Coordinates of C-alpha atoms in Angstrom, one line a residue:
X1 CA 21.7 22.0 -20.5
X2 CA 19.2 24.3 -18.0
X3 CA 20.3 24.4 -14.8
X4 CA 17.8 22.4 -12.1
X5 CA 15.4 25.0 -10.2
X6 CA 15.7 25.3 -6.4
X7 CA 13.0 27.4 -5.8
X8 CA 10.3 24.9 -6.9
X9 CA 7.1 25.6 -4.4
X10 CA 5.9 22.6 -2.7
X11 CA 2.3 20.9 -4.7
X12 CA 0.2 19.9 -1.2
X13 CA -3.0 19.1 -0.1
X14 CA -4.0 21.2 2.7
X15 CA -4.6 18.8 5.4
X16 CA -8.0 18.0 6.5
X17 CA -8.7 18.2 2.4
X18 CA -9.3 17.0 -0.5
X19 CA -9.8 16.9 -4.1
X20 CA -12.4 15.3 -5.8
X21 CA -12.0 13.9 -9.8
X22 CA -14.4 13.5 -12.3
X23 CA -15.7 10.4 -11.1
X24 CA -16.9 11.2 -7.9
X25 CA -18.3 14.3 -9.1
X26 CA -20.2 12.8 -11.5
X27 CA -21.8 10.7 -8.6
X28 CA -22.6 13.4 -6.6
X29 CA -24.2 15.4 -9.5
X30 CA -26.1 12.0 -9.8
X31 CA -27.3 11.7 -6.5
X32 CA -28.4 14.9 -5.3
X33 CA -30.1 15.2 -8.2
X34 CA -32.1 12.4 -6.6
X35 CA -32.2 13.8 -3.4
X36 CA -33.1 17.0 -4.6
X37 CA -35.8 15.4 -6.3
X38 CA -37.6 13.3 -3.4
X39 CA -37.9 17.0 -1.6
X40 CA -39.5 18.7 -4.6
X41 CA -42.3 16.6 -4.1
X42 CA -42.7 17.1 -0.4
X43 CA -42.9 20.9 -1.5
X44 CA -39.2 21.9 -0.3
X45 CA -37.9 24.7 -2.4
X46 CA -34.4 25.6 -2.9
X47 CA -32.1 28.0 -1.1
X48 CA -27.9 29.1 -1.0
X49 CA -26.5 31.0 1.3
X50 CA -23.1 32.1 1.7
X51 CA -19.9 30.5 2.5
X52 CA -18.8 32.9 5.2
X53 CA -21.3 34.3 8.4
X54 CA -20.6 36.5 10.5
X55 CA -19.0 34.7 13.6
X56 CA -22.0 36.3 15.8
X57 CA -24.7 35.1 13.6
X58 CA -22.6 31.8 14.8
X59 CA -23.3 32.6 18.3
X60 CA -22.1 29.3 20.9
X61 CA -23.3 26.5 18.8
X62 CA -20.1 25.6 17.8
X63 CA -19.1 21.8 17.2
X64 CA -16.1 21.7 19.3
X65 CA -15.7 24.4 22.0
X66 CA -12.5 22.3 22.6
X67 CA -9.9 24.5 20.4
X68 CA -9.0 27.9 20.5
X69 CA -10.8 29.3 17.3
X70 CA -13.8 27.2 18.3
X71 CA -14.3 24.9 15.3
X72 CA -14.6 27.4 13.1
X73 CA -11.7 28.9 10.2
X74 CA -12.4 32.1 10.6
X75 CA -11.0 35.6 9.3
X76 CA -11.6 39.8 10.3
X77 CA -12.6 41.7 8.1
X78 CA -11.2 45.0 7.0
X79 CA -14.6 46.4 8.4
X80 CA -13.1 44.5 12.5
X81 CA -16.0 42.2 12.1
X82 CA -14.9 38.8 12.3
X83 CA -15.8 36.2 9.5
X84 CA -16.0 32.4 9.8
X85 CA -17.0 29.2 7.4
X86 CA -19.9 28.1 8.1
X87 CA -19.8 24.8 10.0
X88 CA -23.4 23.2 8.5
X89 CA -25.8 24.1 6.8
X90 CA -28.9 25.0 9.8
X91 CA -26.6 28.7 11.6
X92 CA -27.0 30.3 8.1
X93 CA -30.2 29.3 6.8
X94 CA -31.5 30.9 10.8
X95 CA -30.2 34.2 9.9
X96 CA -31.3 33.7 6.6
X97 CA -35.3 33.0 7.7
X98 CA -34.5 36.2 10.2
X99 CA -33.8 38.5 7.8
X100 CA -36.4 37.6 5.4
X101 CA -39.4 36.8 7.5
X102 CA -41.6 38.6 6.3
X103 CA -40.7 37.0 2.9
X104 CA -41.4 34.2 3.2
X105 CA -44.5 31.7 3.0
X106 CA -44.7 29.8 6.8
X107 CA -44.4 26.8 7.2
X108 CA -41.2 27.9 5.8
X109 CA -39.7 24.9 3.6
X110 CA -36.4 24.2 1.9
X111 CA -32.8 22.8 1.0
X112 CA -29.8 23.9 0.7
X113 CA -26.5 21.4 -0.3
X114 CA -23.0 22.6 -0.2
X115 CA -19.4 22.5 1.1
X116 CA -19.4 23.2 5.2
X117 CA -16.5 24.1 7.3
X118 CA -14.7 22.1 10.6
X119 CA -11.7 23.4 12.1
X120 CA -11.0 20.1 13.8
X121 CA -8.5 17.3 13.0
X122 CA -8.0 16.2 10.7
X123 CA -7.6 11.9 10.3
X124 CA -8.4 8.9 8.2
X125 CA -12.3 9.3 6.3
X126 CA -12.7 12.8 8.1
X127 CA -12.0 15.9 6.6
X128 CA -11.9 19.5 6.8
X129 CA -14.6 19.9 4.3
X130 CA -17.5 17.9 3.3
X131 CA -20.8 18.0 1.1
X132 CA -24.0 18.3 3.5
X133 CA -27.7 18.8 1.7
X134 CA -30.0 19.7 4.2
X135 CA -34.3 20.0 4.3
X136 CA -35.7 22.0 6.3
X137 CA -39.3 23.0 8.7
X138 CA -38.8 26.7 9.7
X139 CA -42.6 28.1 11.3
X140 CA -44.1 24.8 11.9
X141 CA -44.0 23.8 16.3
X142 CA -46.2 20.8 15.7
X143 CA -44.7 17.3 16.2
X144 CA -46.3 16.4 12.6
X145 CA -43.3 18.7 11.2
X146 CA -40.8 15.9 12.8
X147 CA -42.5 13.4 12.3
X148 CA -42.6 14.2 8.4
X149 CA -39.0 15.1 8.0
X150 CA -38.1 11.3 9.5
X151 CA -40.8 9.8 6.7
X152 CA -38.8 12.7 3.8
X153 CA -35.8 10.5 5.0
X154 CA -36.6 7.6 4.5
X155 CA -38.0 8.4 1.3
X156 CA -34.6 10.1 -0.1
X157 CA -32.4 7.3 1.4
X158 CA -34.8 5.1 -1.1
X159 CA -34.3 6.9 -4.3
X160 CA -30.9 7.1 -3.9
X161 CA -30.7 3.4 -3.9
X162 CA -30.9 1.6 -1.3
X163 CA -32.9 -0.9 -1.0
X164 CA -35.6 -1.1 2.5
X165 CA -34.6 -2.6 5.0
X166 CA -30.8 -1.8 4.2
X167 CA -31.1 1.1 6.6
X168 CA -33.6 3.0 10.0
X169 CA -34.2 6.6 10.4
X170 CA -34.0 6.5 14.5
X171 CA -35.8 9.1 16.4
X172 CA -35.9 9.6 19.7
X173 CA -36.6 13.3 21.9
X174 CA -33.9 15.6 23.5
X175 CA -36.4 16.4 25.8
X176 CA -36.6 12.7 27.5
X177 CA -32.6 13.3 28.6
X178 CA -32.5 17.1 29.9
X179 CA -35.5 15.5 31.9
X180 CA -33.1 13.0 33.4
X181 CA -30.0 15.3 33.5
X182 CA -32.4 17.8 35.4
X183 CA -32.8 14.4 38.2
X184 CA -29.0 13.7 39.0
X185 CA -28.4 17.8 39.5
X186 CA -27.9 18.9 36.4
X187 CA -30.4 21.7 35.1
X188 CA -29.6 25.3 34.8
X189 CA -28.1 27.6 32.9
X190 CA -24.0 26.7 34.6
X191 CA -24.6 23.8 33.8
X192 CA -24.6 23.6 30.5
X193 CA -21.3 22.7 29.9
X194 CA -21.3 19.3 31.8
X195 CA -24.3 18.4 29.4
X196 CA -23.1 19.1 26.1
X197 CA -20.3 16.6 26.9
X198 CA -22.4 14.6 27.7
X199 CA -25.5 14.7 24.5
X200 CA -21.4 14.5 23.1
X201 CA -20.6 11.8 24.9
X202 CA -24.4 9.6 24.4
X203 CA -23.8 10.6 20.3
X204 CA -20.4 8.7 19.9
X205 CA -22.5 5.1 21.3
X206 CA -22.2 3.7 17.9
X207 CA -18.4 4.7 17.6
X208 CA -17.0 4.3 21.4
X209 CA -19.2 1.5 22.6
X210 CA -21.0 1.7 25.8
X211 CA -17.9 1.5 28.2
X212 CA -16.1 4.4 26.1
X213 CA -19.7 6.7 26.5
X214 CA -18.9 5.3 30.3
X215 CA -15.5 6.4 30.7
X216 CA -16.4 10.5 28.6
X217 CA -19.2 10.5 30.8
X218 CA -17.1 10.3 34.1
X219 CA -14.0 11.3 34.3
X220 CA -12.9 10.8 31.3
X221 CA -10.9 8.8 28.4
X222 CA -7.7 7.9 26.7
X223 CA -8.3 7.7 22.8
X224 CA -5.6 5.0 20.5
X225 CA -3.4 7.7 19.6
X226 CA -2.7 8.7 23.8
X227 CA -5.3 12.2 24.1
X228 CA -7.7 12.7 26.6
X229 CA -10.9 13.8 26.6
X230 CA -12.4 15.2 29.3
X231 CA -15.4 13.6 31.0
X232 CA -18.6 15.1 32.3
X233 CA -18.3 14.7 35.8
X234 CA -20.8 12.1 36.5
X235 CA -20.9 9.9 39.6
X236 CA -21.0 6.1 39.1
X237 CA -25.1 6.7 40.3
X238 CA -25.7 9.6 37.1
X239 CA -23.3 7.9 34.5
X240 CA -25.3 4.7 35.2
X241 CA -29.4 6.8 34.9
X242 CA -27.8 8.7 31.3
X243 CA -27.0 4.8 30.4
X244 CA -30.1 3.8 31.2
X245 CA -32.0 5.6 28.6
X246 CA -30.8 3.7 25.6
X247 CA -31.5 0.3 27.6
X248 CA -35.6 1.6 27.0
X249 CA -36.1 0.3 23.6
X250 CA -39.1 -2.4 22.4
X251 CA -40.1 -4.4 20.1
X252 CA -42.7 -1.5 18.4
X253 CA -42.3 2.2 17.8
X254 CA -46.0 2.9 20.3
X255 CA -44.2 0.4 23.4
X256 CA -40.3 2.3 23.2
X257 CA -42.5 5.9 23.8
X258 CA -44.8 4.2 26.1
X259 CA -41.3 2.6 28.2
X260 CA -40.1 5.9 27.9
X261 CA -42.7 7.3 29.5
X262 CA -43.7 5.0 32.7
X263 CA -39.5 5.4 33.6
X264 CA -38.0 8.7 32.4
X265 CA -41.3 11.7 32.9
X266 CA -41.0 12.3 36.2
X267 CA -40.2 16.0 35.7
X268 CA -42.3 17.9 33.6
X269 CA -39.6 18.0 30.3
X270 CA -39.6 14.3 30.6
X271 CA -42.8 13.8 30.1
X272 CA -43.4 16.3 27.5
X273 CA -40.8 14.4 25.6
X274 CA -42.6 10.8 26.0
X275 CA -45.8 12.4 24.9
X276 CA -43.8 14.0 21.6
X277 CA -42.3 10.8 20.9
X278 CA -46.2 9.1 21.5
X279 CA -47.4 12.1 18.8
X280 CA -44.5 10.8 16.4
X281 CA -45.3 7.0 16.7
X282 CA -49.1 7.0 15.8
X283 CA -48.6 8.9 12.8
X284 CA -45.7 7.3 11.7
X285 CA -48.1 4.4 12.0
X286 CA -50.9 6.1 10.5
X287 CA -48.4 7.2 7.1
X288 CA -47.3 3.3 6.9
X289 CA -44.2 4.4 8.4
X290 CA -43.2 1.9 11.1
X291 CA -40.7 -0.4 10.3
X292 CA -38.5 2.6 8.0
X293 CA -38.9 5.2 11.6
X294 CA -37.9 3.8 14.6
X295 CA -38.4 5.3 17.6
X296 CA -35.0 5.1 19.2
X297 CA -34.0 6.3 22.8
X298 CA -30.4 6.4 21.7
X299 CA -30.2 8.8 19.4
X300 CA -28.8 12.7 21.2
X301 CA -27.3 13.9 18.6
X302 CA -24.6 16.1 19.1
X303 CA -25.1 20.0 18.7
X304 CA -26.4 21.8 21.6
X305 CA -29.2 23.8 19.1
X306 CA -31.5 21.1 19.0
X307 CA -34.8 21.4 21.7
X308 CA -36.7 18.4 21.2
X309 CA -36.9 15.8 18.9
X310 CA -33.9 14.0 17.7
X311 CA -33.4 11.6 14.4
X312 CA -30.5 9.8 12.7
X313 CA -30.3 8.1 9.4
X314 CA -28.7 4.9 9.7
X315 CA -27.7 2.3 7.2
X316 CA -27.9 -1.3 9.0
X317 CA -25.8 -3.6 6.2
X318 CA -22.2 -4.7 6.8
X319 CA -19.3 -3.8 5.3
X320 CA -15.6 -5.3 5.8
X321 CA -13.9 -2.6 8.3
X322 CA -10.0 -2.4 7.7
X323 CA -9.0 -5.7 9.9
X324 CA -11.6 -7.8 7.1
X325 CA -14.0 -8.2 9.9
X326 CA -17.8 -7.5 9.4
X327 CA -18.9 -3.6 10.5
X328 CA -22.2 -2.0 10.2
X329 CA -22.5 1.1 8.1
X330 CA -23.9 3.4 10.6
X331 CA -25.1 6.9 9.6
X332 CA -25.5 8.5 6.9
X333 CA -27.4 12.0 8.0
X334 CA -29.6 13.2 11.2
X335 CA -31.3 16.3 12.7
X336 CA -34.5 18.0 15.1
X337 CA -35.8 20.4 15.9
X338 CA -34.2 23.6 17.0
X339 CA -36.9 26.0 18.3
X340 CA -33.9 28.1 19.9
X341 CA -32.1 28.9 16.7
X342 CA -34.3 31.7 15.0
X343 CA -35.0 33.0 18.1
X344 CA -32.0 33.8 18.5
X345 CA -32.4 37.1 16.2
X346 CA -36.0 37.2 16.2
X347 CA -38.2 38.9 19.7
X348 CA -40.9 35.6 18.9
X349 CA -40.4 32.8 19.1
X350 CA -39.9 30.8 16.0
X351 CA -40.0 26.9 15.9
X352 CA -37.8 24.7 13.2
X353 CA -36.5 21.6 12.3
X354 CA -34.9 19.8 10.2
X355 CA -32.1 17.3 8.8
X356 CA -28.6 17.0 6.9
X357 CA -27.7 14.4 4.8
X358 CA -23.8 13.5 4.4
X359 CA -22.8 13.3 0.9
X360 CA -20.1 11.5 1.0
X361 CA -20.8 9.2 3.5
X362 CA -24.1 8.2 1.7
X363 CA -21.6 8.0 -1.8
X364 CA -19.2 5.9 0.4
X365 CA -22.0 3.5 1.4
X366 CA -23.3 3.0 -2.4
X367 CA -20.3 2.0 -3.5
X368 CA -20.3 -1.0 -0.4
X369 CA -23.8 -1.4 -0.9
X370 CA -23.9 -1.7 -4.8
X371 CA -20.0 -2.7 -5.7
X372 CA -20.3 1.1 -7.4
X373 CA -16.5 2.2 -8.3
X374 CA -18.5 6.2 -9.0
X375 CA -17.1 5.6 -12.4
X376 CA -16.9 8.2 -14.8
X377 CA -19.8 8.7 -17.5
X378 CA -18.0 8.1 -21.1
X379 CA -15.6 11.1 -22.1
X380 CA -15.7 12.7 -25.5
X381 CA -14.6 12.3 -28.7
X382 CA -11.7 12.3 -29.7
X383 CA -11.3 14.3 -33.2
X384 CA -7.4 13.5 -34.3
X385 CA -5.3 15.8 -36.0
X386 CA -3.2 15.4 -38.2
X387 CA -2.3 18.6 -39.7
X388 CA -1.5 21.3 -37.8
X389 CA -2.7 23.5 -40.9
X390 CA -5.9 22.3 -41.0
X391 CA -6.8 22.2 -37.0
X392 CA -10.0 24.2 -38.4
X393 CA -11.0 21.4 -40.3
X394 CA -10.9 18.6 -37.4
X395 CA -12.9 21.6 -35.5
X396 CA -15.4 22.3 -37.9
X397 CA -16.2 18.4 -37.5
X398 CA -16.4 18.5 -33.2
X399 CA -19.0 21.2 -33.6
X400 CA -20.4 19.1 -35.9
X401 CA -21.0 16.1 -33.1
X402 CA -21.8 18.8 -30.0
X403 CA -24.2 20.6 -32.4
X404 CA -25.9 17.5 -32.7
X405 CA -25.3 16.6 -28.7
X406 CA -22.3 14.7 -28.8
X407 CA -20.1 15.0 -26.3
X408 CA -16.5 16.1 -28.9
X409 CA -13.7 18.0 -28.4
X410 CA -10.8 18.5 -30.6
X411 CA -7.0 17.2 -30.1
X412 CA -4.7 20.3 -28.9
X413 CA -1.5 18.5 -27.8
X414 CA 1.3 19.3 -30.0
X415 CA 2.4 14.5 -30.1
X416 CA 1.4 12.5 -33.2
X417 CA -1.1 9.7 -33.8
X418 CA 0.0 6.8 -30.9
X419 CA 0.1 10.2 -28.5
X420 CA -3.4 10.9 -30.0
X421 CA -4.7 7.5 -29.8
X422 CA -3.1 7.0 -26.1
X423 CA -4.6 10.1 -24.7
X424 CA -8.3 9.2 -26.1
X425 CA -8.2 5.7 -24.4
X426 CA -7.4 8.2 -21.0
X427 CA -10.5 10.3 -21.7
X428 CA -12.4 6.9 -21.6
X429 CA -13.1 8.1 -25.2
X430 CA -15.9 5.7 -27.1
X431 CA -14.4 6.3 -30.6
X432 CA -12.3 8.7 -32.6
X433 CA -12.7 10.4 -35.8
X434 CA -9.4 10.9 -38.0
X435 CA -9.6 12.6 -40.8
X436 CA -6.2 12.8 -43.0
X437 CA -5.4 14.5 -46.3
X438 CA -6.0 11.4 -48.2
X439 CA -10.4 11.3 -46.2
X440 CA -9.9 14.8 -47.0
X441 CA -10.4 14.8 -50.4
X442 CA -11.8 11.9 -50.8
X443 CA -15.0 13.9 -48.1
X444 CA -14.6 10.9 -45.3
X445 CA -14.4 10.3 -41.5
X446 CA -12.8 7.1 -40.5
X447 CA -13.9 6.4 -37.2
X448 CA -12.9 3.6 -34.9
X449 CA -14.9 2.9 -32.0
X450 CA -12.4 2.1 -28.8
X451 CA -13.7 -0.2 -27.4
X452 CA -14.7 -2.4 -29.6
X453 CA -11.0 -1.8 -30.9
X454 CA -10.3 -3.0 -27.2
X455 CA -11.7 -6.3 -27.1
X456 CA -10.9 -6.9 -30.9
X457 CA -7.3 -6.4 -30.0
X458 CA -6.6 -8.7 -27.5
X459 CA -7.6 -12.0 -29.6
X460 CA -5.3 -10.8 -33.0
X461 CA -2.1 -12.7 -33.1
X462 CA 0.2 -10.1 -34.4
X463 CA 1.0 -7.4 -35.9
X464 CA 0.4 -7.6 -39.3
X465 CA -3.0 -9.6 -38.0
X466 CA -4.1 -6.3 -36.7
X467 CA -2.7 -4.3 -39.6
X468 CA -5.0 -6.2 -41.7
X469 CA -8.0 -6.2 -40.3
X470 CA -7.8 -2.9 -38.7
X471 CA -10.4 -3.6 -35.8
X472 CA -13.6 -1.6 -35.2
X473 CA -13.1 0.7 -37.7
X474 CA -14.1 2.2 -40.7
X475 CA -14.6 4.9 -43.2
X476 CA -18.4 6.9 -44.2
X477 CA -19.3 9.6 -46.4
X478 CA -18.4 12.6 -43.8
X479 CA -21.9 13.7 -44.2
X480 CA -22.7 10.4 -42.6
X481 CA -20.7 11.7 -39.0
X482 CA -23.2 12.4 -36.7
X483 CA -24.8 9.6 -37.9
X484 CA -22.4 7.1 -37.7
X485 CA -20.5 8.1 -34.2
X486 CA -24.4 8.3 -32.7
X487 CA -24.5 4.2 -33.2
X488 CA -21.5 4.0 -32.6
X489 CA -22.8 5.4 -29.1
X490 CA -25.8 3.5 -28.7
X491 CA -24.1 0.3 -29.1
X492 CA -22.1 0.7 -25.3
X493 CA -25.0 2.7 -23.2

């Protein structure tokens, strides 16, 4: 008897990371293709940047300043330079544009798709690696570029299957909030950290509600786990002034822009923000996107590098929460203008604006909206093997199917007929190809339609009847293999 090994390594997924199976990957590809088609209709071209960037290229614009490593995964290369896994797709784009500035046609329209990494505390639905799909315009100073970003985001959300009325693209301007913070004494470089705390507090409005945001604007907030988050330290009057921005929403985009101008344009930067929002509202109306894109002062975005208009894609339909009560699905992406980011690498100012779609969030939304479980496409036709010495014949049959564009594989395990059929079922195979010595001598193959067979078998009472009927099974000349398999596949499309 073999002794049981005691030196086995425990198989475990790192915290905050997850494996992804065929069904989810197929769903991701299908959704990404529709987003990609939308971006290209608007004249954007694809670019890919590395997973790693030099840490100084990411600069101070990091997502989690409260952690010792500033929210990113980093390592030191053999030349002693620090590199970090990218935490978004925007900072790498800024580096790419600066490095290739003379080669690129400006304004430069690009899109990127791929994983990003956050060294943050993982939790339910909160991963350290996730997919984003970004689009950006670099080199366009006009807010017409911001308006176009919002319009294209609306088109992309509809392209993946979200109906008009089940989503809204919200747009605001960070300059309005910057003006308010100047007015309450948070202007200047010395208050940059507190301003960022204010932004991140408001950005959590949907999750924490007004009371939770008010706590983060003041002394701080303790969450359900007991962890304490330090607040921005505003007094009651300052916190109330910041929160009053959220009350400026009106019935139409034009009315909201006018209300913001009347209430929050006391400083030059606030007035500039209100003027830009009015221009965006006019462009949305002219292009027919009113209702799909909404001027909304609750949108701020949590990263510091945004300098003007900011926007967010929000799904407005309801789903059942963990407690069974209906909740609104919420945000699936967003972005804004970041005129200072490319300029970190260059002497000249380079305006830029763009947005990012959270792929996993959007996939979850589509499943909730349509009841889709993310099923994988039909599996391959499986050619069974009865005689190991003649496996080459089985490979030849599979090769003929693949030559005709049909997914096919030969069973390569060492098990018998029953186990091979079970394998085909688990592979979601639509049919199997059977050729024993009798069929081979006659130049025939037997095809078993597994989909129809399962339906027929469910109605058969006993083994004798099953043996007699051989449900959904047919024997045909080998020359008709491709034709008959195509007929089976056509029945189940």
